[in-house]
CSV table of C-alpha atoms in Angstrom, one decimal:
chain,number,residue,atom,x,y,z
A,966,UNK,CA,-98.1,137.6,-103.5
A,967,UNK,CA,-99.8,138.3,-100.2
A,968,UNK,CA,-102.8,140.5,-100.3
A,969,UNK,CA,-102.7,143.7,-98.1
A,970,UNK,CA,-104.3,143.3,-94.7
A,971,UNK,CA,-107.7,144.9,-94.3
A,972,UNK,CA,-108.1,147.6,-91.7
A,973,UNK,CA,-111.2,148.8,-90.0
A,974,UNK,CA,-112.1,152.4,-89.4
A,975,UNK,CA,-114.9,154.5,-88.0
A,976,UNK,CA,-115.9,157.7,-89.8
A,977,UNK,CA,-118.0,160.3,-87.9
A,978,UNK,CA,-119.3,163.5,-89.3
A,979,UNK,CA,-121.7,166.4,-88.9
A,980,UNK,CA,-122.8,169.1,-91.3
A,981,UNK,CA,-125.8,171.2,-92.3
A,982,UNK,CA,-128.5,168.8,-93.5
A,983,UNK,CA,-129.2,168.7,-97.2
A,984,UNK,CA,-129.8,166.1,-99.9
A,985,UNK,CA,-126.9,164.0,-101.2
A,986,UNK,CA,-124.8,163.6,-98.1
A,987,UNK,CA,-125.1,159.8,-97.7
A,988,UNK,CA,-124.6,159.4,-101.5
A,989,UNK,CA,-121.5,161.5,-101.4
A,990,UNK,CA,-119.9,159.8,-98.5
A,991,UNK,CA,-120.8,156.3,-99.8
A,992,UNK,CA,-119.4,157.2,-103.2
A,993,UNK,CA,-116.1,158.4,-101.7
A,994,UNK,CA,-115.7,155.2,-99.7
A,995,UNK,CA,-116.5,153.0,-102.7
A,996,UNK,CA,-113.8,154.9,-104.7
A,997,UNK,CA,-111.4,154.2,-101.9
A,998,UNK,CA,-112.2,150.4,-102.1
A,999,UNK,CA,-113.9,150.4,-98.7
A,1000,UNK,CA,-116.7,148.1,-97.6
A,1001,UNK,CA,-119.3,149.7,-95.3
A,1002,UNK,CA,-120.1,147.3,-92.4
A,1003,UNK,CA,-122.3,149.6,-90.3
A,1004,UNK,CA,-124.0,153.0,-91.1
A,1005,UNK,CA,-126.1,155.2,-88.8
A,1006,UNK,CA,-127.4,158.7,-89.5
A,1007,UNK,CA,-129.7,161.3,-87.9
A,1008,UNK,CA,-131.0,164.6,-89.0
A,1009,UNK,CA,-131.7,167.0,-86.1
A,1010,UNK,CA,-135.0,168.9,-86.7
A,1011,UNK,CA,-134.0,171.3,-84.0
A,1012,UNK,CA,-130.6,172.4,-85.3
A,1013,UNK,CA,-130.8,171.4,-89.0
A,1014,UNK,CA,-127.6,169.4,-88.6
A,1015,UNK,CA,-127.0,166.0,-90.1
A,1016,UNK,CA,-125.0,163.4,-88.2
A,1017,UNK,CA,-123.5,160.2,-89.4
A,1018,UNK,CA,-121.3,157.3,-88.2
A,1019,UNK,CA,-119.9,154.7,-90.7
A,1020,UNK,CA,-117.9,151.6,-89.8
A,1021,UNK,CA,-115.8,150.4,-92.7
A,1022,UNK,CA,-113.1,148.0,-93.7
A,1023,UNK,CA,-110.6,148.5,-96.5
A,1024,UNK,CA,-107.3,147.3,-97.9
A,1025,UNK,CA,-106.5,150.9,-98.8
A,1026,UNK,CA,-104.5,153.0,-96.4
A,1027,UNK,CA,-105.7,156.0,-94.4
A,1028,UNK,CA,-104.1,158.4,-96.8
A,1029,UNK,CA,-106.2,157.1,-99.7
A,1030,UNK,CA,-109.4,157.2,-97.6
A,1031,UNK,CA,-108.7,160.8,-96.7
A,1032,UNK,CA,-107.9,161.7,-100.3
A,1033,UNK,CA,-111.3,160.5,-101.4
A,1034,UNK,CA,-113.2,161.9,-98.4
A,1035,UNK,CA,-111.7,165.4,-98.3
A,1036,UNK,CA,-113.5,166.8,-101.4
A,1037,UNK,CA,-116.8,165.5,-100.2
A,1038,UNK,CA,-116.2,167.0,-96.7
A,1039,UNK,CA,-115.4,170.4,-98.2
A,1040,UNK,CA,-118.4,170.4,-100.4
A,1041,UNK,CA,-120.8,169.8,-97.6
A,1042,UNK,CA,-119.0,171.8,-94.9
A,1043,UNK,CA,-118.4,168.8,-92.7
A,1044,UNK,CA,-116.7,168.4,-89.3
A,1045,UNK,CA,-115.4,164.9,-89.6
A,1046,UNK,CA,-113.0,162.4,-88.0
A,1047,UNK,CA,-111.6,159.1,-89.3
A,1048,UNK,CA,-110.3,156.8,-86.6
A,1049,UNK,CA,-108.5,153.5,-87.0
A,1050,UNK,CA,-110.3,150.8,-84.9
A,1051,UNK,CA,-108.3,149.1,-82.2
A,1052,UNK,CA,-106.5,152.3,-81.1
A,1053,UNK,CA,-107.3,152.7,-77.4
A,1054,UNK,CA,-108.3,156.1,-76.1
A,1055,UNK,CA,-105.7,157.4,-73.8
A,1056,UNK,CA,-107.6,158.2,-70.6
A,1057,UNK,CA,-106.7,160.1,-67.5
A,1058,UNK,CA,-109.0,159.4,-64.5
A,1059,UNK,CA,-109.7,162.0,-61.8
A,1060,UNK,CA,-110.9,160.7,-58.4
A,1061,UNK,CA,-111.3,161.8,-54.8
A,1062,UNK,CA,-112.0,159.1,-52.1
A,1063,UNK,CA,-114.9,157.0,-53.6
A,1064,UNK,CA,-113.4,153.9,-55.2
A,1065,UNK,CA,-116.3,152.2,-57.0
A,1066,UNK,CA,-116.3,154.1,-60.3
A,1067,UNK,CA,-112.5,153.9,-60.6
A,1068,UNK,CA,-112.6,150.2,-59.9
A,1069,UNK,CA,-115.3,149.6,-62.4
A,1070,UNK,CA,-113.4,151.4,-65.1
A,1071,UNK,CA,-110.1,149.7,-64.4
A,1072,UNK,CA,-111.7,146.3,-64.1
A,1073,UNK,CA,-113.5,146.6,-67.4
A,1074,UNK,CA,-110.3,147.9,-69.0
A,1075,UNK,CA,-108.3,144.9,-67.7
A,1076,UNK,CA,-111.0,142.5,-68.8
A,1077,UNK,CA,-110.7,143.8,-72.4
A,1078,UNK,CA,-114.2,145.2,-72.7
A,1079,UNK,CA,-113.4,148.9,-72.5
A,1080,UNK,CA,-111.2,150.2,-75.4
A,1081,UNK,CA,-109.2,152.7,-73.3
A,1082,UNK,CA,-105.6,152.9,-72.0
A,1083,UNK,CA,-105.1,154.4,-68.6
A,1084,UNK,CA,-101.6,155.7,-68.1
A,1085,UNK,CA,-102.3,157.9,-65.1
A,1086,UNK,CA,-104.8,158.5,-62.3
A,1087,UNK,CA,-104.9,161.9,-60.5
A,1088,UNK,CA,-106.6,162.5,-57.1
A,1089,UNK,CA,-106.9,165.3,-54.6
A,1090,UNK,CA,-106.5,162.7,-51.9
A,1091,UNK,CA,-104.0,159.8,-51.4
A,1092,UNK,CA,-106.7,157.3,-50.4
A,1093,UNK,CA,-106.9,155.4,-53.7
A,1094,UNK,CA,-103.2,155.0,-54.4
A,1095,UNK,CA,-103.3,151.3,-53.4
A,1096,UNK,CA,-106.1,150.6,-55.8
A,1097,UNK,CA,-104.1,152.3,-58.6
A,1098,UNK,CA,-101.1,150.2,-57.7
A,1099,UNK,CA,-103.1,147.0,-57.8
A,1100,UNK,CA,-103.9,147.8,-61.4
A,1101,UNK,CA,-100.4,149.0,-62.2
A,1102,UNK,CA,-101.4,152.6,-63.0
A,1103,UNK,CA,-99.3,155.6,-62.2
A,1104,UNK,CA,-100.9,157.7,-59.4
A,1105,UNK,CA,-100.5,161.4,-58.6
A,1106,UNK,CA,-101.9,163.3,-55.6
A,1107,UNK,CA,-102.6,166.9,-56.3
A,1108,UNK,CA,-104.2,168.5,-53.3
A,1109,UNK,CA,-106.8,171.2,-54.0
A,1110,UNK,CA,-107.5,174.2,-51.8
A,1111,UNK,CA,-108.7,177.7,-52.8
A,1112,UNK,CA,-105.0,178.8,-52.7
A,1113,UNK,CA,-103.6,175.9,-54.7
A,1114,UNK,CA,-106.4,175.3,-57.2
A,1115,UNK,CA,-104.8,177.2,-60.1
A,1116,UNK,CA,-101.4,175.6,-59.6
A,1117,UNK,CA,-103.1,172.2,-59.3
A,1118,UNK,CA,-104.8,172.6,-62.6
A,1119,UNK,CA,-101.5,173.6,-64.2
A,1120,UNK,CA,-100.0,170.3,-62.9
A,1121,UNK,CA,-103.0,168.5,-64.3
A,1122,UNK,CA,-102.6,170.2,-67.7
A,1123,UNK,CA,-98.9,169.1,-67.7
A,1124,UNK,CA,-99.9,165.5,-67.1
A,1125,UNK,CA,-102.5,165.6,-69.9
A,1126,UNK,CA,-99.8,166.8,-72.3
A,1127,UNK,CA,-97.1,164.4,-71.0
A,1128,UNK,CA,-99.3,161.3,-71.3
A,1129,UNK,CA,-100.9,162.4,-74.6
A,1130,UNK,CA,-104.3,162.2,-73.1
A,1131,UNK,CA,-107.4,162.0,-75.3
A,1132,UNK,CA,-110.1,161.7,-72.6
A,1133,UNK,CA,-110.4,162.9,-69.0
A,1134,UNK,CA,-112.9,161.0,-66.8
A,1135,UNK,CA,-114.1,162.4,-63.5
A,1136,UNK,CA,-114.9,159.2,-61.6
A,1137,UNK,CA,-116.5,160.8,-58.5
A,1138,UNK,CA,-113.9,163.6,-58.5
A,1139,UNK,CA,-115.4,166.0,-56.0
A,1140,UNK,CA,-113.8,169.2,-57.3
A,1141,UNK,CA,-115.1,171.8,-59.8
A,1142,UNK,CA,-112.9,172.4,-62.8
A,1143,UNK,CA,-112.3,176.0,-63.8
A,1144,UNK,CA,-114.1,177.4,-66.8
A,1145,UNK,CA,-110.9,177.6,-68.7
A,1146,UNK,CA,-110.0,174.0,-68.2
A,1147,UNK,CA,-113.6,173.0,-69.0
A,1148,UNK,CA,-113.4,174.9,-72.3
A,1149,UNK,CA,-110.1,173.3,-73.2
A,1150,UNK,CA,-111.5,169.8,-72.5
A,1151,UNK,CA,-114.8,170.4,-74.4
A,1152,UNK,CA,-116.1,167.1,-75.7
A,1153,UNK,CA,-113.3,165.1,-74.1
A,1154,UNK,CA,-114.1,165.2,-70.4
A,1155,UNK,CA,-116.8,163.0,-68.9
A,1156,UNK,CA,-118.3,163.3,-65.4
A,1157,UNK,CA,-120.5,160.9,-63.5
A,1158,UNK,CA,-123.2,162.7,-61.4
A,1159,UNK,CA,-124.7,160.7,-58.6
A,1160,UNK,CA,-128.3,161.7,-59.5
A,1161,UNK,CA,-130.8,161.4,-62.3
A,1162,UNK,CA,-130.2,164.9,-63.8
A,1163,UNK,CA,-131.6,167.4,-64.2
A,1164,UNK,CA,-133.1,166.8,-60.7
A,1165,UNK,CA,-131.4,166.9,-57.4
A,1166,UNK,CA,-128.2,168.7,-58.3
A,1167,UNK,CA,-125.3,169.5,-56.0
A,1168,UNK,CA,-124.4,167.8,-52.7
A,1169,UNK,CA,-126.1,164.8,-51.2
A,1170,UNK,CA,-128.6,164.1,-54.1
A,1171,UNK,CA,-129.6,160.7,-52.7
A,1172,UNK,CA,-130.6,162.3,-49.4
A,1173,UNK,CA,-132.6,164.9,-51.4
A,1174,UNK,CA,-134.3,162.2,-53.4
A,1175,UNK,CA,-135.0,160.2,-50.2
A,1176,UNK,CA,-136.5,163.2,-48.5
A,1177,UNK,CA,-138.8,163.8,-51.5
A,1178,UNK,CA,-140.0,160.2,-51.6
A,1179,UNK,CA,-139.0,159.6,-55.2
A,1180,UNK,CA,-139.8,156.3,-56.9
A,1181,UNK,CA,-136.9,156.4,-59.4
A,1182,UNK,CA,-133.2,157.1,-58.6
A,1183,UNK,CA,-130.4,157.1,-61.1
A,1184,UNK,CA,-127.0,158.3,-62.3
A,1185,UNK,CA,-126.0,160.5,-65.2
A,1186,UNK,CA,-122.8,160.5,-67.2
A,1187,UNK,CA,-122.3,163.8,-69.1
A,1188,UNK,CA,-119.7,165.9,-70.8
A,1189,UNK,CA,-118.1,168.5,-68.5
A,1190,UNK,CA,-118.9,172.2,-69.2
A,1191,UNK,CA,-118.4,175.4,-67.2
A,1192,UNK,CA,-122.0,175.2,-66.1
A,1193,UNK,CA,-122.0,172.8,-63.1
A,1194,UNK,CA,-123.9,169.5,-63.9
A,1195,UNK,CA,-125.3,171.0,-67.1
A,1196,UNK,CA,-123.2,169.3,-69.7
A,1197,UNK,CA,-124.6,167.3,-72.6
A,1198,UNK,CA,-125.9,163.9,-71.3
A,1199,UNK,CA,-124.4,160.7,-72.7
A,1200,UNK,CA,-126.0,158.0,-70.6
A,1201,UNK,CA,-128.3,157.5,-67.7
A,1202,UNK,CA,-129.2,154.6,-65.5
A,1203,UNK,CA,-132.3,154.4,-63.3
A,1204,UNK,CA,-134.0,151.9,-61.0
A,1205,UNK,CA,-137.3,151.9,-59.1
A,1206,UNK,CA,-137.3,152.3,-55.4
A,1207,UNK,CA,-140.1,152.6,-52.8
A,1208,UNK,CA,-140.7,154.0,-49.3
A,1209,UNK,CA,-139.2,151.0,-47.6
A,1210,UNK,CA,-135.7,151.8,-48.8
A,1211,UNK,CA,-133.4,153.6,-46.4
A,1212,UNK,CA,-131.1,156.4,-47.5
A,1213,UNK,CA,-128.2,154.1,-47.0
A,1214,UNK,CA,-129.8,151.7,-49.5
A,1215,UNK,CA,-130.3,154.5,-51.9
A,1216,UNK,CA,-126.6,155.3,-51.7
A,1217,UNK,CA,-125.6,151.6,-52.2
A,1218,UNK,CA,-127.9,151.2,-55.2
A,1219,UNK,CA,-126.7,154.5,-56.6
A,1220,UNK,CA,-123.1,153.4,-56.6
A,1221,UNK,CA,-123.9,150.5,-58.8
A,1222,UNK,CA,-125.8,152.7,-61.2
A,1223,UNK,CA,-123.0,155.2,-61.3
A,1224,UNK,CA,-120.5,152.6,-62.3
A,1225,UNK,CA,-122.7,151.2,-65.1
A,1226,UNK,CA,-123.5,154.6,-66.5
A,1227,UNK,CA,-119.9,155.9,-66.5
A,1228,UNK,CA,-118.5,152.7,-68.0
A,1229,UNK,CA,-121.1,152.8,-70.8
A,1230,UNK,CA,-120.5,156.5,-71.6
A,1231,UNK,CA,-116.7,156.0,-71.7
A,1232,UNK,CA,-117.1,153.0,-74.0
A,1233,UNK,CA,-119.4,154.9,-76.4
A,1234,UNK,CA,-117.0,157.8,-76.4
A,1235,UNK,CA,-114.0,155.6,-77.0
A,1236,UNK,CA,-115.8,153.9,-79.9
A,1237,UNK,CA,-116.5,157.3,-81.4
A,1238,UNK,CA,-120.2,156.8,-81.1
A,1239,UNK,CA,-121.0,160.2,-79.5
A,1240,UNK,CA,-121.5,163.5,-81.4
A,1241,UNK,CA,-122.3,166.8,-79.9
A,1242,UNK,CA,-125.5,168.6,-81.1
A,1243,UNK,CA,-125.4,171.9,-79.1
A,1244,UNK,CA,-126.4,171.0,-75.5
A,1245,UNK,CA,-127.4,167.5,-76.5
A,1246,UNK,CA,-125.6,164.4,-77.7
A,1247,UNK,CA,-126.3,162.1,-80.6
A,1248,UNK,CA,-125.3,158.6,-79.5
A,1249,UNK,CA,-125.0,155.9,-82.3
A,1250,UNK,CA,-125.1,152.9,-79.9
């Protein structure tokens, strides 16, 4: 008789911090016949919240895992998710005219290092249609003007539903999403900001940084919120520069940093390694 195949899952949870959480979770997993292969936890002294991510392997099915975990989750008041490993995160990418972040995401996806699936790309300009076609991804142009913004967002919502999207990535999408859409996408929309936030927000940040003679420049990947460039930060990349660098060199260096930070943030999100703690993130990397 063939033994049932073992499956791998990731369990993430948060709840008010108190004694016994790790013991309760571990006991439930043992009762389900699961083997814990990785475990990370953190208790936030600022919010009094406990966070945990557990990687596990088991011959039991998801139903049995949930049956054992649900009483523990109720007793501790947990917000929790159980995800089967190997299931790619269905991702919609928003772009404008800059190609570098889109290309980095699609290349890493094609190479097998980024656990996402990209069924559709949406842009407010047609410029990157050829790049999408090269990677075999459906491309939609939805122009955005003050008069068409509301209708454009409705089209975007329809695509999110049609393609069963789990994550929206703003890969240098140079439009501001409405507060309503930001709220609907809370915790599942990632933006790359071409600056080392919280400094030099808004337009032309590398020009601002160059004018101030900074010695570090960077890029910031963060969750999207209604407050512009204020969302919880997932990842940042920085590099030292000096007075001899031109503003054009700043921009070129910045593009590389943007791609790296965005790809890393998307990977951690897709691997269920990022948990929200108010305006901050807990990243179990």
